[in-house]
Amino acid sequence: MAKKAKTQVGLGSVLSTVSGPSSHEPPDSGLDNSVPADLIEKFTGSDKLSAAFPFNATKPSEYGSAAKCPFSGATTDAPNAVVRASTVSESNVNEKTGGGPPDGENLQKGDLDRSRVDSEGRVLTTNQGVAVGDNQHSLKVGLRGPTAMEDFILREKLTHFDHERIPERVVHARGSAAHGYFENYQPIPEHTKASPFNEAGKQTPVFVRFSTVAGERGSTDTARDVRGFAVKFYTDTGNWDLVGNNIPVFFIQDAMKFPDLVHAVKPEPHHAMPQASSAHDTFWDFVSLMPESTHMLLWQMSDRAIPRSYRMMQGFGVHTFRLINESNESTFCKFHWTPVAGTHSLAWDEAVKISGADPDFHRRDLWEAIESGNYPEWELGLQLFSEAQADEFEFDVLDPTKLIPVELVPLIPVGKLVLNRNPDNFFAETEQVAFCTAHIIPGIDFTNDPLLQGRIHSYLDTQLTRLGGPNFHEIPINAPLQEIHNNQRDGSNRQSIARGRVAYEPNSLGGGCPFQAGMQGFTSFPEHIAEDKVRGNPQKFADHYSQATLFWNSQSKVEKQHIISAFRFELTRVQVPAIRERVLSLLVNVDATLAQSVAQGLGIDVPSAAPLVEGVSYPVLNDSPALSETFYPGDGTIKTKRIAILAADGVNGNSVNALYDAILSQGGVPRVLSIQLGKIETLEGDMLDVEATLETMPGVLFDAMVIADGERSVANLAMDAHTVEFLRDQYRHCKPIMVSNPAKGLLDKAGIQPTLPDGSADPALIISNEYAEDTTLASIEQFLMTVAKPRDHSRETDPPLV
């Protein structure tokens, strides 16, 4: 009896959630087992666990020189698994609760299969799992009576539909994405300990999103705009987001001006026009008063702003970042993605027409390439340099309006990016993916680039509204492969159910867990800074024109003409003459010929140059060939290139089949087009399937075209004006054209000369003179070799002749 009286004292505390005895002596369950043994174990075990932490062992590392090397958190194992549990009742499991995760694990990690749903063979249900008997009609009081308010199936269905859309991104709203991997070539431990670069052949899963910047979610793909190039690396040390663009510089130098820039380029607030275009007054008003935008304006008015495909554009990290090695040494770094397919662009007239014919042109191109097994690929190159080197440059590497010419700091190839899987669901993956420049891993760190510093805040902040709160990291596409263990709790849309009573650190009641990693975790580079607080920029930031001139000097003759035409088009749409003149005053500081040519196109005189900042050195930079698209011709294949074969009744079926097979064998995409869908009769008496019509898929959607052999076929095509339009657009946009001898009359009808404007032979216009098989095959080979080359602009005139 004495023993029972003793144990009763502690057992009351075990059964309560407030206060407890002053003694460490463990209570006994008693002779009658009136208190569950596991509850006593949890009570006494918590005391033992906490007693293992007589003080905070990591506290000394927070002060003085020790703070440079934080201690790893102190931990101890719980004496029993139930001690760290939220509840002793967790052993009572069912189909819903499950048995709980293995100790120390977060089962939300892993691949996306844990979130995928397939409904094959399943009945339709409500969101509560109730089978739906009738999905065709609402519940009514009588067949012609009022709808019953109790119809919970109707209400759930409509309510969900009414709330399906989330806010679109403020910028980069229009985008497409794909899964893939980054494969490292060789480790670079002397520069970084970052996980993707630490092993030869290592593959890191990625999700990559491409986008336009200014347009809304429903805008066109082919607007003249900067393109986003964002890569989420799912590394074994956490997620790293390299959030860049297809242009290596930006309009502004400081994040303070980012809202102003976006407000200026977005549709004007009084009438909400224009959509996805910079060709309006507010944009040009803003940039004409921000001379640091001049370099970026040259890029945006160049062909880089209207890429042929997401697969055929470069990507850049834009900012200067730091790489950190195991010795905590820093190397400055610029990131470059170079497409294997080369850098290729659209003609402006072509881009405008594509917007009407297929506003999803880039999205469709990316999807189709991956589905066909022609996986897009880029090589990652790094520009690596020390802070001492950076100090010697005539520009500031922290200025996001400047680039580092590869002639000054060469690119070092370190790996390749391959996109090999399309998303299963656009909304769940592409729309809900959240990129943020703040997402970095050990081995990567920031610099003091003032635009980058603002982006670190802004990208994270915008997800709070767009994705419903601070738990957007739990959305499957955003979740890292690594487990998440921290003391963050609650918030809107919380998915994880944290076990245990502890949500703070340091703690003893959770055995010190989760504990800080110390030097094994992320530690910021200890950059020494001793300066006064000030608002402004370094003196080197004031050179707004030297690199704009460098870019201009590096362009081919054709590319320069395209820049002039783009400025002319955009500024013609500006209504206020003073704004046009102010833009021209910036261009005077870039190049006299550029300014004169644009002014002539606008019918105005060249104004005086915009004033320069006194005391600033303006270095003379000749050219950098790598800044021209012609520097990256691509792999020399016709893979994924779309080739139209125009045919009608009376076509030479043998030549069509030979051409079709040759295109397919080299990875191209042939399509037989005619006046209408159905079948056409060949010269041989066979029936040939038509795949698309001239009306549905106009010439701007193809990389090359063939008018197939057959006099009657050509005559039938000649009666349809779409044929002439198709031919004119292909010619005007400098695409390879092959026609049979009978089709020469169609060239005349379209106003196309067989020679170039200068009288020389047109290498991209191939006329097959004979029906002989060997001649046909030779013509096909010549044609496909031409298609494999970059676009030849020698036909081009301004204004166009056709």
PDB file of C-alpha atoms in Angstrom, residues 646-648 673-675 694-695 699 705-707 713-730 743 746-747 749-750 752:
ATOM      1  CA  LEU A 646       2.298  22.691-100.772  1.00  0.00           C
ATOM      2  CA  ALA A 647       0.355  20.284-102.944  1.00  0.00           C
ATOM      3  CA  ALA A 648      -3.008  19.862-104.673  1.00  0.00           C
ATOM      4  CA  LEU A 673      -0.616  21.613 -96.928  1.00  0.00           C
ATOM      5  CA  SER A 674      -3.355  22.168 -99.447  1.00  0.00           C
ATOM      6  CA  ILE A 675      -6.418  24.261-100.137  1.00  0.00           C
ATOM      7  CA  LEU A 694      -3.042  27.124 -96.165  1.00  0.00           C
ATOM      8  CA  GLU A 695      -5.695  29.068 -94.292  1.00  0.00           C
ATOM      9  CA  GLY A 699       3.673  30.686 -94.130  1.00  0.00           C
ATOM     10  CA  MET A 705       8.570  25.616 -97.880  1.00  0.00           C
ATOM     11  CA  VAL A 706       8.333  23.493-101.013  1.00  0.00           C
ATOM     12  CA  ILE A 707       5.877  23.796-103.865  1.00  0.00           C
ATOM     13  CA  SER A 713      -1.145  20.766-108.697  1.00  0.00           C
ATOM     14  CA  VAL A 714       0.592  24.108-109.228  1.00  0.00           C
ATOM     15  CA  ALA A 715      -2.328  25.386-111.303  1.00  0.00           C
ATOM     16  CA  ASN A 716      -4.780  24.452-108.553  1.00  0.00           C
ATOM     17  CA  LEU A 717      -2.657  26.144-105.906  1.00  0.00           C
ATOM     18  CA  ALA A 718      -2.333  29.261-108.048  1.00  0.00           C
ATOM     19  CA  MET A 719      -6.096  29.774-107.881  1.00  0.00           C
ATOM     20  CA  ASP A 720      -5.942  30.218-104.087  1.00  0.00           C
ATOM     21  CA  ALA A 721      -4.646  33.594-102.878  1.00  0.00           C
ATOM     22  CA  HIS A 722      -3.373  31.913 -99.715  1.00  0.00           C
ATOM     23  CA  THR A 723      -0.673  30.269-101.826  1.00  0.00           C
ATOM     24  CA  VAL A 724       0.669  33.612-103.018  1.00  0.00           C
ATOM     25  CA  GLU A 725       0.532  35.043 -99.479  1.00  0.00           C
ATOM     26  CA  PHE A 726       2.327  31.958 -98.170  1.00  0.00           C
ATOM     27  CA  LEU A 727       5.034  32.297-100.801  1.00  0.00           C
ATOM     28  CA  ARG A 728       5.465  36.042-100.269  1.00  0.00           C
ATOM     29  CA  ASP A 729       5.817  35.702 -96.504  1.00  0.00           C
ATOM     30  CA  GLN A 730       8.345  32.908 -96.837  1.00  0.00           C
ATOM     31  CA  ALA A 743       5.854  26.648-110.222  1.00  0.00           C
ATOM     32  CA  LEU A 746       3.811  31.297-109.103  1.00  0.00           C
ATOM     33  CA  LEU A 747       7.030  33.176-108.313  1.00  0.00           C
ATOM     34  CA  LYS A 749       2.556  35.960-109.580  1.00  0.00           C
ATOM     35  CA  ALA A 750       3.988  36.663-106.123  1.00  0.00           C
ATOM     36  CA  ILE A 752       9.421  37.231-106.600  1.00  0.00           C
TER      37      ILE A 752
END
